[in-house]
């Protein structure tokens, strides 16, 4: 029997968590994944990036589209675990210019990344030109500035904008408004911290025939807020809630053509770098060549191909 999506925040959270499948069993002393990437940089060159997916406690928000909680813990990691995870990954990776410390939530959530570990983390990433972390706008503040002062390179914070559609954003259960996002973005600029925006392509509650329009408006909004880069993420199933929304007609998966159209629009704006998140898109034989083209656009930031 289908379950309609509720209105109140507490009811939304219950609805979302009740539909969850099981989470992964993880070791708090090891990152759950790490990969070597190459990315077109602010300086106009392709640079090497060490991307580490840290194991830590789940985010305090429960967004309806999120599946990142599947690789999180139910309790705070002990002090020293996060530096141990970073050291574990870096000792097994090729040298890189930049590092992404992604933690399926907010780096500046004290329940996820213990502030007592900041100095050891900073020591481990001191050689990188740029350190990129992710954080909810409501958790950006004094601890962010403290960490910025500890590291040797440029700090960049990736914040999930998700969509510039105000009513849809409210329904995602993210716990923020567009004004919250813009205010935090301004705070980052004042403190010399770069902003990267995460944008969903065809999120729940957006009709397929309006999805490209809202992806474009979201890119416009991100760059209006001062973003130096934007990553377009095709909304995917796999968390239980998205499957239920699909059953009741509130979600349909975006096509790869839509992702490319949004990417091309963003790059042609010439206001900052725009990337298509290609995770898991190459699994289908029909998508292989398309994914190769999008990957080439990501690396060149050019659509003249």
XYZ file of C-alpha atoms in Angstrom:
305
model
C 0.000 0.000 0.000
C 1.382 3.428 -0.982
C 2.172 5.920 1.739
C 1.611 9.615 0.888
C 4.451 11.975 1.740
C 3.588 13.974 4.891
C 3.772 17.722 5.511
C 5.313 18.276 8.959
C 9.095 17.983 9.449
C 8.886 15.337 12.190
C 6.402 13.311 10.151
C 8.630 13.560 7.077
C 11.621 12.284 9.036
C 9.633 9.320 10.373
C 8.303 8.544 6.876
C 11.809 8.643 5.400
C 13.532 6.564 8.089
C 10.755 3.960 8.223
C 11.389 3.155 4.551
C 15.118 2.652 4.880
C 16.919 -0.568 3.905
C 19.854 -1.731 6.012
C 23.076 0.251 6.359
C 26.578 -1.059 5.709
C 28.726 -2.452 8.528
C 31.818 -0.241 8.727
C 35.093 -0.035 10.638
C 35.481 3.377 12.373
C 39.246 3.158 11.895
C 39.039 2.952 8.091
C 37.419 5.160 5.431
C 34.634 3.367 3.626
C 36.165 4.276 0.260
C 38.916 6.340 -1.382
C 39.580 7.079 -5.044
C 42.048 9.002 -7.182
C 40.367 11.568 -9.428
C 41.373 14.237 -11.909
C 39.489 17.506 -12.009
C 39.637 20.734 -13.971
C 40.862 23.292 -11.465
C 40.266 26.963 -10.776
C 43.625 27.682 -12.421
C 42.512 26.164 -15.736
C 44.503 22.927 -15.533
C 43.569 19.338 -14.792
C 44.896 18.385 -11.356
C 45.042 15.173 -9.357
C 42.632 14.816 -6.432
C 42.694 12.333 -3.557
C 39.052 11.779 -2.600
C 38.497 10.094 0.761
C 35.058 9.028 1.974
C 35.283 9.157 5.755
C 33.407 6.832 8.072
C 31.560 8.767 10.769
C 28.193 9.309 12.434
C 25.089 9.920 10.349
C 24.022 13.461 9.448
C 21.446 15.001 11.855
C 19.176 15.858 8.900
C 17.189 13.228 7.007
C 16.732 14.435 3.439
C 14.215 12.466 1.428
C 16.638 11.864 -1.469
C 19.741 10.992 0.584
C 21.333 7.540 0.460
C 24.650 8.582 2.007
C 23.533 7.447 5.477
C 24.018 3.850 4.293
C 27.785 4.351 4.750
C 27.632 5.968 8.202
C 27.669 4.879 11.828
C 25.022 5.304 14.503
C 27.514 6.683 17.041
C 30.291 9.280 17.096
C 33.725 7.950 16.186
C 36.387 8.094 18.912
C 38.926 10.919 18.881
C 41.789 9.925 16.612
C 39.712 7.743 14.281
C 39.307 10.346 11.514
C 43.065 11.122 11.280
C 43.682 7.357 11.249
C 41.269 6.986 8.331
C 42.941 9.781 6.367
C 46.396 8.334 7.021
C 45.145 4.885 5.970
C 43.871 6.230 2.638
C 46.783 8.520 1.802
C 49.329 5.767 2.471
C 47.619 3.694 -0.220
C 47.108 6.434 -2.830
C 49.266 8.137 -5.420
C 50.368 11.715 -4.649
C 47.785 14.384 -5.497
C 47.494 18.171 -5.618
C 44.116 18.447 -3.905
C 42.201 16.425 -1.346
C 38.468 15.943 -0.797
C 37.420 14.866 2.685
C 33.812 13.812 2.139
C 31.940 12.370 5.088
C 28.333 11.752 3.981
C 27.204 14.693 6.061
C 28.847 17.796 7.491
C 32.554 18.053 8.206
C 31.853 20.701 10.843
C 29.290 18.590 12.668
C 31.049 17.946 15.991
C 29.112 14.696 16.294
C 30.668 13.464 13.049
C 34.218 14.885 12.962
C 35.566 15.557 16.488
C 37.024 19.098 16.626
C 39.798 17.657 18.808
C 41.094 16.024 15.608
C 41.358 19.218 13.547
C 45.064 19.743 14.209
C 46.004 16.173 13.281
C 43.798 16.322 10.181
C 45.418 19.623 9.179
C 48.858 18.088 9.589
C 47.943 15.208 7.301
C 46.593 17.482 4.540
C 49.171 20.261 4.890
C 50.870 19.454 1.573
C 47.713 19.804 -0.527
C 47.008 22.991 -2.492
C 43.285 22.751 -1.746
C 41.229 20.953 0.887
C 37.573 20.363 -0.013
C 35.036 19.331 2.617
C 31.227 19.211 2.671
C 28.912 20.864 5.162
C 25.287 21.845 5.745
C 24.887 25.665 5.711
C 23.627 25.690 9.310
C 26.897 24.146 10.577
C 29.293 26.568 8.881
C 30.777 28.968 11.427
C 33.598 29.397 13.917
C 34.873 25.814 13.615
C 35.135 26.289 9.837
C 37.316 29.354 10.295
C 39.422 27.529 12.883
C 40.061 24.682 10.465
C 40.809 27.127 7.619
C 43.557 28.669 9.756
C 45.107 25.274 10.497
C 45.505 23.952 6.959
C 48.209 25.022 4.551
C 46.120 25.266 1.379
C 42.877 26.872 0.281
C 39.745 25.644 2.049
C 36.684 24.929 -0.093
C 33.323 23.957 1.369
C 30.796 22.064 -0.728
C 27.213 22.819 0.331
C 24.149 21.037 -0.967
C 21.889 23.609 -2.584
C 19.891 20.763 -4.173
C 17.410 23.067 -5.949
C 16.508 26.734 -6.273
C 12.811 25.789 -6.307
C 11.777 27.098 -2.852
C 8.722 24.873 -2.375
C 10.555 21.738 -3.498
C 13.535 22.566 -1.275
C 11.180 22.752 1.715
C 9.717 19.343 0.859
C 13.150 17.689 0.709
C 13.372 17.893 4.531
C 16.811 19.501 4.339
C 16.193 22.020 7.116
C 17.220 25.139 5.214
C 15.861 27.844 2.935
C 17.382 29.589 -0.059
C 18.003 32.605 2.192
C 19.934 30.361 4.601
C 22.082 29.172 1.735
C 22.770 32.668 0.401
C 23.619 34.006 3.863
C 26.113 31.214 4.512
C 27.637 31.642 1.059
C 28.239 35.306 1.814
C 29.847 34.333 5.117
C 32.241 32.006 3.306
C 33.287 34.726 0.875
C 33.967 37.139 3.743
C 36.285 34.575 5.317
C 38.165 33.621 2.122
C 36.622 30.152 1.864
C 35.594 28.961 -1.598
C 32.121 27.568 -2.248
C 31.138 24.526 -4.298
C 27.427 23.864 -4.779
C 25.791 20.461 -5.115
C 22.681 20.566 -7.316
C 20.176 17.764 -7.895
C 19.045 17.103 -11.452
C 15.323 16.275 -11.409
C 14.823 16.008 -7.643
C 11.596 14.604 -6.192
C 8.485 16.765 -6.652
C 9.838 18.375 -9.859
C 7.986 17.374 -13.025
C 10.095 15.899 -15.809
C 9.095 18.683 -18.206
C 10.291 21.297 -15.689
C 13.483 19.549 -14.568
C 15.864 21.287 -16.974
C 14.376 24.686 -16.168
C 14.997 24.177 -12.436
C 18.473 22.762 -12.969
C 19.322 25.940 -14.886
C 17.767 28.207 -12.255
C 19.690 26.322 -9.559
C 22.972 26.871 -11.398
C 22.112 30.568 -11.750
C 21.370 30.787 -8.020
C 24.584 28.983 -7.039
C 26.740 31.333 -9.085
C 24.780 34.356 -7.843
C 25.795 33.184 -4.351
C 29.467 33.200 -5.350
C 30.057 29.511 -6.041
C 33.345 28.797 -7.796
C 32.168 25.326 -8.861
C 28.907 23.403 -9.123
C 28.353 19.663 -9.293
C 25.199 18.345 -10.959
C 23.976 15.133 -9.340
C 21.306 13.070 -11.103
C 18.834 12.070 -8.404
C 19.080 8.324 -7.873
C 17.056 5.633 -6.172
C 18.327 3.254 -3.499
C 17.277 4.705 -0.157
C 13.737 3.371 0.139
C 12.066 6.781 0.230
C 12.805 7.549 -3.421
C 11.300 4.240 -4.486
C 8.139 5.063 -2.530
C 7.945 8.531 -4.092
C 8.254 6.915 -7.512
C 5.340 4.615 -6.662
C 3.089 7.530 -5.718
C 4.123 9.613 -8.739
C 6.361 12.180 -7.003
C 9.645 11.069 -8.577
C 10.982 9.863 -11.912
C 14.683 9.211 -12.570
C 16.418 11.779 -14.793
C 17.735 10.730 -18.171
C 21.375 11.187 -19.121
C 20.348 13.627 -21.879
C 18.884 15.902 -19.200
C 22.130 15.759 -17.215
C 24.105 16.723 -20.320
C 21.763 19.599 -21.179
C 22.155 21.019 -17.673
C 25.948 20.570 -17.824
C 26.201 22.333 -21.178
C 24.060 25.220 -19.923
C 26.225 25.633 -16.828
C 29.511 25.600 -18.712
C 28.241 28.080 -21.293
C 27.398 30.496 -18.476
C 31.177 30.879 -18.017
C 30.650 31.832 -14.367
C 32.535 28.933 -12.788
C 33.347 25.263 -13.238
C 30.454 22.831 -13.654
C 30.737 19.065 -13.303
C 28.347 16.196 -13.938
C 28.459 13.531 -11.234
C 28.893 10.323 -13.221
C 28.878 7.880 -10.320
C 27.115 4.657 -11.286
C 26.005 6.019 -14.673
C 28.306 3.821 -16.753
C 26.745 0.531 -15.658
C 24.355 0.379 -18.606
C 25.837 -0.466 -22.008
C 23.590 2.209 -23.498
C 25.298 4.846 -21.361
C 28.967 3.990 -21.877
C 29.699 6.338 -24.786
C 27.518 9.075 -23.310
C 29.375 8.873 -20.011
C 32.694 9.082 -21.850
C 31.541 12.304 -23.510
C 30.370 13.821 -20.227
C 33.645 12.823 -18.594
C 35.557 14.598 -21.365
C 33.421 17.719 -20.876
C 34.102 17.594 -17.132
C 37.860 17.442 -17.750
C 37.967 20.154 -20.418
C 35.118 22.424 -19.291
C 34.414 22.816 -22.986
C 31.341 21.758 -24.951
C 32.953 22.280 -28.355
C 33.347 18.557 -29.018
